[in-house]
Every structure is written in structure tokens, then in C-alpha cells.
């Protein structure tokens, strides 16, 4: 039989802690919300002490977001990014004690905002997606070199049954903005490439690791279509079919780069289903 | 012999990014390096390699800030999984976290994490919650963890235990150990200045109330004074009152492993090593009269 007394006591502390966190996330905490809370050793009401926690929680979130979104931070400047971080923190509190995981929803949050300051940077959400991809790729599990014998599958098996499994530390960002050019400009501090026609050019960013460092490069449309299909779990045959500009895609060339960059974690074969085999 | 080489292998430092390369290159005499566990939770990348390199030269103490052991909703199993994986990989000398809560549902069933060390009430109910959560963590880690007392800027008036009573009971109930942060006790005493005639005396009284057998590590750090508040910011040298309290702590607990923490405005490594040398001198001086008494 459950210990009702113990259960009830847990509910008490549950309510206390929920009220405390709610007070931190509210714009102005009311002392009456937390009747047994006092600032240490002082006669003042609790909000003075609560404000320290509220400020600290926000400052910690701000630091974590700046580390994960360096280009968004540079584009908005200190004040602008702090305002964004504050709004995001209120709407999307952290759910994990590992703040390296905090910020996954920021690109979507940015895209949903109507703030003129954010709207004036139309590519901000896509740059945020790229920032997050770089941050995440650098934290993902390290790729080991694939067993060399696996390459033989490519010449010995029907492409309809071959799957090229991309390495965990890779990401594809498809954008209607020149996100890679913006990324490069911020890393080289040379913004000349954003002055001409390329300022309006769509770019697909491919992110992978060289050692521990994320590398960001552009993928032509055909390669992006192929990569997108692989990421969706399509077979090699279906991925090749997904390429609409066939004359712009050289699989051998892609494969050479993929091998060199360790983009492929493994090559696997799926058996045909009974129905297909009967055909 | 340089001041830095005199470390008697009791004192270590918080291992932070600005010092990674220099520590590995110069191998200063340190008892251990302490890292924030969560900074190394990523399953891959440079951080893992940094920690493995350090582990080749020094014992590593894993000091967490995110387990939120006092949370009534329990422990985040994903967080605990990451800690267990890290501990199995690094084989640390100690694993520690704080006497705090941080996780609770905000308005619905979605549990959020406050990203801070939030102050628990010292009640029987809270003791039961901590005990259950610590049991869970220790079962997964297969070792005792150390619990650190926190600095806090508010307190609950319905607490029924003092903080030392609460900590002692927690150790007795779970077999966990204590990480006594002398700076945190002092910061609380300074913020309670209206109720304490002497913050140093109040800090020493707090230390006297802790059962020495439970203490497995101590922390030292700097604080800053903002006018209304004294803030535990780990951003300066250890202050004189904390050194005085540390000397008292060493007399109470013995030559316990001690970490110099410095997390904001991180200075050159030599500044930290000077602090290590000072702490070592305090340990030596605090214990000398005891040895003479024993010989007499």
C-alpha cells in the first residue's frame, strides 16, 4: 500500500518548488506567492533575493545561447542578442541541466517573431539553424573510419538495396539565403562577398567534422537533393532518383569527397521484401 | 623551490578552458583537477579529448551543477545516464553536486530546469526527497557522491533543521559525503550580517556543527560585494575572512582535498597557483600545533 503520508509530504515540496520556479519566470514575483520565503537576514521582502536568481538564470542562459549562436549574436549585437535571449528564455525555459543542449528551438522562435529588429535581418532564422548545426556537430559522437571492405558493397549489390548511412556528426541546412557566405564572412571578417549578386543567392550548407572542428561548405542543388534523400533513409537508388538535375550530379565525385571527409558512417544492405522479390 | 612546487598534494584547482594548454604543458604540482561534469557530457568532440588528456596527468574530480538532487520531481534520468557514462570513462577520484533543487513543472507537466542552484527547505519532507534522489544516483554510480552546501540569497522560514543538521542527516541516511564550500558558508554569513555579530564566528560555528567524518572535500573561492548583497561569483582571490575560516575548517576536518574555484574573470594560471600555495600554507600552519600536541 502506498505510504500516503510520505506521498502527501512529497506533494508539499513539489508545490513549493513549482511556486519558486514560477516566481523566477514571472516578470515580477509577488512575495505573497511564497509566504515562507525570506531574503537572508534582512527585513526586506523576498523579491530582492529572488531577483538575484532571476538575473543569474537569465545570464546563464544568455551565455549558453551566445556560445551556441555566435553569428546570430554578431548580427544582432550585444543589446539585440540579449533582448532576444531574454524573450526566448521566458518562452522556452531550459529543460536540461546540460546547457550545451539549450537553444535547439531558437531558430523556430526567431522565425515566428514579428519584432522589426529581427524582421530587418530576414536570413536570421536560417543563420541560427546553421549556428546550431555547427554547435551540435562539434558535440556529436566522433566518427570512426569505416571498415574498408564495406566499399565493395557498392559494386556488388543492386543500388535499390544499398543504404549510405551518413555520419552522426553531419548536418544539411537548405536555405533560400546565402548562409554559407554569411558564415564565411563572419569568420574571415570580410563582407565583400555579400555586396553583389551573391547577397541574394540561395545556398545549401553541408556541415561535417575535420577532427574536432566543424567544417561548413556549400552543396550544389543536386548534391543537396541527393544528401537530403540519404538523410531521409532512402536507398542509394532512390537517392539518385531524387536528383532532378542529373547532369549536374557526379556520384563518383561525391563519393570521393564523402570518403575523404568521413561523411559515411556505414554502408548497409536491405533485403528485398517478399513482394518485391516475387516481382 | 618555487612557491608553486610546495603544494603538498592536497590542493587542486577548477580546470577551466583558458588554462587547458598551460596545465598540460607545464604540469604544475596539483592534487587534482576539478571540472564541471556537464561541460563534458557531449558524446564526442574536443571536450572529451581535453578531459582524457588531463586524466593522464592528474586525478579528476567531477563536480556537477545540474543534477538538482533536491527536486521533488526526481532525477533527470538522461542527465544521470550522461554522468554515469562520463564517470565510467574518466574514473574520477570524486563525484559531487549541490544541496539544491532546480527541476519542477512550471505550469503544466513539462518539467523545466532552473539552470541555477536553488535553495531547498530544510524539512523532513525535503530530507526524504534528497535521500531518495541521492540513493538513486549512488546506485547508478556505484559510489558515494559528495554534496556541496550552497550560497543562497533567500531562505525558507519553515525549515525545521539547520543546514548542518540537514547535511549530517543526509550523510547518515544515504552514506553520501560532504563537499564543504567554506566560501559559500561565509557568503551566507555576510548576507546574514544583521543577524550575526561576526561572519567569521558564524562560519566557524557552522563548520563546528558538521560531523568531520562526513567531509571529503572543501572549496575555496572569491566573492564580490555589491552593496546590498555579497555574491558568490568565483571571480577573485579568496578573501581574508574565508582564509581564516578555512584554517578553522582544516583544524576541524584535517587535510581534506581542497579546490580553488575561479569561474568568472579567470586570471592567469599563476594567480591560481599562488592561491594553491596559500591554501597549502594554511593547511600546514593549521595542522602544525596539532602535531606538536600529539608529540608532547
Coordinates of C-alpha atoms in Angstrom, one line a residue, chain B:
Chain B
X1 CA 62.0 25.6 -4.7
X2 CA 59.2 27.7 -6.2
X3 CA 56.1 28.6 -4.2
X4 CA 54.1 26.5 -6.6
X5 CA 56.2 23.4 -6.1
X6 CA 55.4 23.3 -2.4
X7 CA 51.9 22.0 -2.9
X8 CA 51.6 19.1 -0.5
X9 CA 49.2 17.3 -2.9
X10 CA 46.0 18.4 -1.0
X11 CA 45.0 21.3 -3.1
X12 CA 43.7 21.3 -6.7
X13 CA 42.1 23.8 -9.0
X14 CA 38.9 24.2 -11.1
X15 CA 40.2 23.2 -14.5
X16 CA 38.9 25.9 -17.0
X17 CA 39.4 26.4 -20.7
X18 CA 41.9 29.3 -20.5
X19 CA 44.3 27.0 -18.6
X20 CA 43.9 23.8 -20.5
X21 CA 47.1 24.0 -22.7
X22 CA 49.3 25.5 -20.0
X23 CA 48.4 22.9 -17.4
X24 CA 49.1 20.1 -19.7
X25 CA 52.4 21.7 -20.9
X26 CA 53.7 22.7 -17.5
X27 CA 52.3 20.0 -15.2
X28 CA 52.1 22.3 -12.1
X29 CA 52.0 20.4 -8.7
X30 CA 48.3 20.0 -8.1
X31 CA 46.5 17.3 -6.1
X32 CA 43.7 17.1 -8.7
X33 CA 41.8 19.0 -11.4
X34 CA 38.1 19.6 -10.9
X35 CA 35.8 20.1 -13.9
X36 CA 32.1 20.8 -14.2
X37 CA 30.7 17.5 -15.3
X38 CA 28.1 18.9 -17.7
X39 CA 30.8 20.6 -19.8
X40 CA 31.9 17.1 -20.8
X41 CA 28.5 15.4 -21.4
X42 CA 28.7 15.7 -25.2
X43 CA 29.3 12.2 -26.6
X44 CA 32.1 13.4 -28.9
X45 CA 34.2 16.4 -29.8
X46 CA 37.1 18.2 -28.4
X47 CA 35.9 18.4 -24.8
X48 CA 36.2 14.6 -24.3
X49 CA 39.7 14.7 -25.6
X50 CA 40.7 17.6 -23.3
X51 CA 39.5 15.7 -20.3
X52 CA 41.2 12.4 -21.3
X53 CA 44.5 14.3 -21.7
X54 CA 44.1 15.9 -18.3
X55 CA 43.3 12.5 -16.8
X56 CA 46.6 11.2 -18.0
X57 CA 48.4 13.6 -15.7
X58 CA 46.1 14.3 -12.8
X59 CA 43.3 12.8 -10.8
X60 CA 40.0 14.3 -11.9
X61 CA 37.1 15.3 -9.6
X62 CA 33.7 15.6 -11.4
X63 CA 31.7 18.4 -9.9
X64 CA 28.2 18.7 -11.3
X65 CA 25.9 21.7 -11.3
X66 CA 22.8 20.2 -12.9
X67 CA 21.6 17.0 -11.1
X68 CA 19.3 19.1 -8.9
X69 CA 19.3 16.5 -6.2
X70 CA 16.6 18.2 -4.1
X71 CA 14.0 18.3 -6.9
X72 CA 10.7 16.7 -5.8
X73 CA 10.0 15.5 -9.4
X74 CA 13.1 13.3 -9.1
X75 CA 16.3 13.0 -11.1
X76 CA 16.5 13.5 -14.8
X77 CA 17.5 10.0 -16.0
X78 CA 19.1 11.3 -19.2
X79 CA 21.3 13.6 -17.1
X80 CA 22.2 10.7 -14.8
X81 CA 23.0 8.5 -17.8
X82 CA 25.4 11.1 -19.1
X83 CA 27.1 11.4 -15.7
X84 CA 27.4 7.6 -15.3
X85 CA 28.9 7.4 -18.8
X86 CA 31.4 10.1 -18.0
X87 CA 32.3 8.7 -14.7
X88 CA 32.9 5.2 -16.2
X89 CA 35.2 6.8 -18.8
X90 CA 37.2 9.1 -16.6
X91 CA 37.2 7.1 -13.3
X92 CA 37.2 10.3 -11.2
X93 CA 38.5 10.5 -7.6
X94 CA 35.3 12.1 -6.5
X95 CA 31.9 12.9 -8.0
X96 CA 30.0 15.8 -6.4
X97 CA 26.9 18.0 -6.9
X98 CA 25.0 20.5 -4.8
X99 CA 22.4 20.7 -2.0
X100 CA 19.8 22.3 -4.2
X101 CA 16.8 21.8 -6.4
X102 CA 16.2 23.1 -9.9
X103 CA 13.6 20.9 -11.7
X104 CA 9.9 21.4 -11.4
X105 CA 6.9 21.7 -13.7
X106 CA 6.3 25.4 -14.5
X107 CA 2.6 25.5 -15.3
X108 CA 1.9 22.1 -16.9
X109 CA 3.5 18.7 -16.8
X110 CA 6.6 19.9 -18.7
X111 CA 9.5 19.9 -16.2
X112 CA 11.9 22.8 -16.6
X113 CA 15.4 23.2 -15.2
X114 CA 16.1 26.5 -13.4
X115 CA 19.8 26.4 -14.5
X116 CA 20.8 27.5 -11.1
X117 CA 21.4 26.1 -7.6
X118 CA 18.0 26.9 -6.0
X119 CA 17.7 26.8 -2.2
X120 CA 15.8 23.9 -0.7
X121 CA 13.8 24.0 2.5
X122 CA 15.4 22.0 5.4
X123 CA 12.4 20.0 6.3
X124 CA 11.8 16.3 6.8
X125 CA 10.0 16.1 3.5
X126 CA 12.9 17.7 1.7
X127 CA 15.3 15.3 3.5
X128 CA 13.3 12.4 2.2
X129 CA 13.4 13.8 -1.3
X130 CA 17.1 14.3 -1.2
X131 CA 17.7 10.9 0.3
X132 CA 15.7 9.1 -2.4
X133 CA 17.4 11.0 -5.2
X134 CA 20.9 10.5 -3.8
X135 CA 20.2 6.8 -3.3
X136 CA 19.2 6.6 -7.0
X137 CA 22.4 8.5 -8.1
X138 CA 24.7 6.4 -5.9
X139 CA 23.1 3.2 -7.0
X140 CA 23.8 4.1 -10.7
X141 CA 27.3 5.4 -10.0
X142 CA 28.1 2.6 -7.6
X143 CA 29.9 5.0 -5.3
X144 CA 29.1 7.7 -2.7
X145 CA 28.7 11.2 -4.1
X146 CA 29.7 14.4 -2.3
X147 CA 27.1 17.1 -1.6
X148 CA 28.1 20.7 -1.5
X149 CA 26.4 23.3 0.6
X150 CA 25.3 26.3 -1.5
X151 CA 25.3 30.1 -1.1
X152 CA 21.7 31.4 -1.1
X153 CA 20.0 34.7 -1.2
X154 CA 16.7 33.6 0.2
X155 CA 15.7 31.1 2.8
X156 CA 12.6 29.2 3.9
X157 CA 11.2 30.2 7.3
X158 CA 9.5 26.9 7.7
X159 CA 12.8 24.9 7.7
X160 CA 12.9 22.6 10.7
X161 CA 16.6 21.7 10.6
X162 CA 19.6 23.9 10.4
X163 CA 21.7 23.4 7.3
X164 CA 24.5 21.4 9.2
X165 CA 21.9 19.2 10.8
X166 CA 20.3 18.6 7.4
X167 CA 23.7 17.7 5.8
X168 CA 24.7 15.4 8.7
X169 CA 21.4 13.6 8.5
X170 CA 21.7 13.3 4.7
X171 CA 25.1 11.6 5.1
X172 CA 23.7 9.2 7.8
X173 CA 20.7 8.3 5.7
X174 CA 22.4 7.8 2.4
X175 CA 26.2 7.2 3.0
X176 CA 27.0 10.3 0.9
X177 CA 29.8 12.6 1.8
X178 CA 30.1 16.3 2.1
X179 CA 31.9 18.9 0.0
X180 CA 32.2 21.8 2.4
X181 CA 32.4 25.1 0.5
X182 CA 33.8 27.5 3.0
X183 CA 33.2 30.5 0.8
X184 CA 29.5 29.7 0.5
X185 CA 29.2 29.5 4.3
X186 CA 30.9 32.8 4.5
X187 CA 28.8 34.4 1.8
X188 CA 25.7 33.3 3.6
X189 CA 27.0 34.7 6.9
X190 CA 27.9 38.0 5.3
X191 CA 24.4 38.3 3.8
X192 CA 23.1 37.5 7.3
X193 CA 25.3 40.2 8.8
X194 CA 22.3 41.8 10.6
X195 CA 21.8 38.6 12.5
X196 CA 25.4 37.6 13.0
X197 CA 27.8 39.7 15.1
X198 CA 30.8 38.2 13.3
X199 CA 30.5 36.4 9.9
X200 CA 33.8 34.6 10.7
X201 CA 32.5 33.3 14.0
X202 CA 29.2 32.3 12.4
X203 CA 31.1 30.4 9.7
X204 CA 33.2 28.7 12.2
X205 CA 30.1 27.7 14.2
X206 CA 28.6 26.3 11.1
X207 CA 31.8 24.3 10.5
X208 CA 31.8 23.1 14.1
X209 CA 28.3 21.7 13.6
X210 CA 29.4 19.4 10.7
X211 CA 30.4 15.9 11.7
X212 CA 34.1 15.7 10.5
X213 CA 33.7 12.0 9.4
X214 CA 31.4 13.1 6.5
X215 CA 33.7 15.7 4.9
X216 CA 35.6 14.5 1.8
X217 CA 36.5 17.8 0.0
X218 CA 36.4 21.5 0.6
X219 CA 36.0 24.5 -1.8
X220 CA 37.6 28.0 -1.7
X221 CA 36.7 30.9 -4.0
X222 CA 36.3 34.6 -4.1
X223 CA 33.1 36.6 -3.7
X224 CA 32.1 40.2 -4.6
X225 CA 30.2 42.8 -2.6
X226 CA 27.6 44.8 -4.5
X227 CA 26.3 46.9 -1.6
X228 CA 23.1 45.2 -0.6
X229 CA 24.4 41.7 -1.3
X230 CA 27.6 39.6 -1.2
X231 CA 27.6 37.5 -4.3
X232 CA 29.3 34.1 -4.7
X233 CA 30.8 34.9 -8.1
X234 CA 34.1 32.9 -8.1
X235 CA 35.7 35.9 -9.7
X236 CA 38.5 37.0 -7.4
X237 CA 41.1 35.8 -4.9
X238 CA 40.0 34.1 -1.7
X239 CA 39.1 36.8 0.8
X240 CA 40.8 37.1 4.2
X241 CA 37.7 36.0 6.3
X242 CA 37.5 32.9 4.2
X243 CA 41.1 32.1 4.8
X244 CA 40.5 32.4 8.5
X245 CA 37.5 30.1 8.3
X246 CA 39.5 27.7 6.1
X247 CA 42.2 27.4 8.8
X248 CA 39.4 26.6 11.3
X249 CA 38.0 24.0 8.9
X250 CA 41.3 22.3 8.5
X251 CA 41.6 22.1 12.3
X252 CA 38.1 20.5 12.3
X253 CA 38.4 18.2 9.4
X254 CA 42.1 17.7 8.7
X255 CA 44.0 17.9 5.5
X256 CA 41.0 17.3 3.2
X257 CA 41.4 17.7 -0.6
X258 CA 40.6 21.4 -1.4
X259 CA 39.7 23.0 -4.7
X260 CA 40.4 26.6 -5.6
X261 CA 37.5 27.7 -7.8
X262 CA 37.6 30.6 -10.2
X263 CA 34.9 30.9 -12.9
X264 CA 34.5 34.5 -13.9
X265 CA 37.2 36.9 -15.0
X266 CA 39.5 33.9 -15.0
X267 CA 43.1 35.1 -14.3
X268 CA 46.4 33.7 -15.5
X269 CA 47.2 30.3 -14.2
X270 CA 50.0 31.7 -11.9
X271 CA 47.4 33.5 -9.9
X272 CA 45.5 30.3 -9.2
X273 CA 48.8 28.6 -8.3
X274 CA 49.6 31.3 -5.9
X275 CA 46.2 30.6 -4.2
X276 CA 47.0 26.9 -4.2
X277 CA 50.3 27.8 -2.4
X278 CA 48.4 30.0 0.1
X279 CA 45.9 27.2 0.8
X280 CA 48.8 24.7 1.3
X281 CA 50.4 27.0 3.8
X282 CA 47.2 27.4 5.7
X283 CA 46.9 23.6 5.9
X284 CA 50.4 23.3 7.1
X285 CA 50.1 26.0 9.7
X286 CA 46.7 24.8 10.9
X287 CA 47.9 21.3 11.5
X288 CA 51.3 22.0 13.0
X289 CA 50.2 22.8 16.5
X290 CA 48.1 19.6 16.5
X291 CA 51.2 17.5 15.6
X292 CA 53.2 19.2 18.4
X293 CA 50.5 18.5 20.8
X294 CA 50.4 14.8 19.7
X295 CA 54.2 14.6 20.2
X296 CA 54.1 16.1 23.7

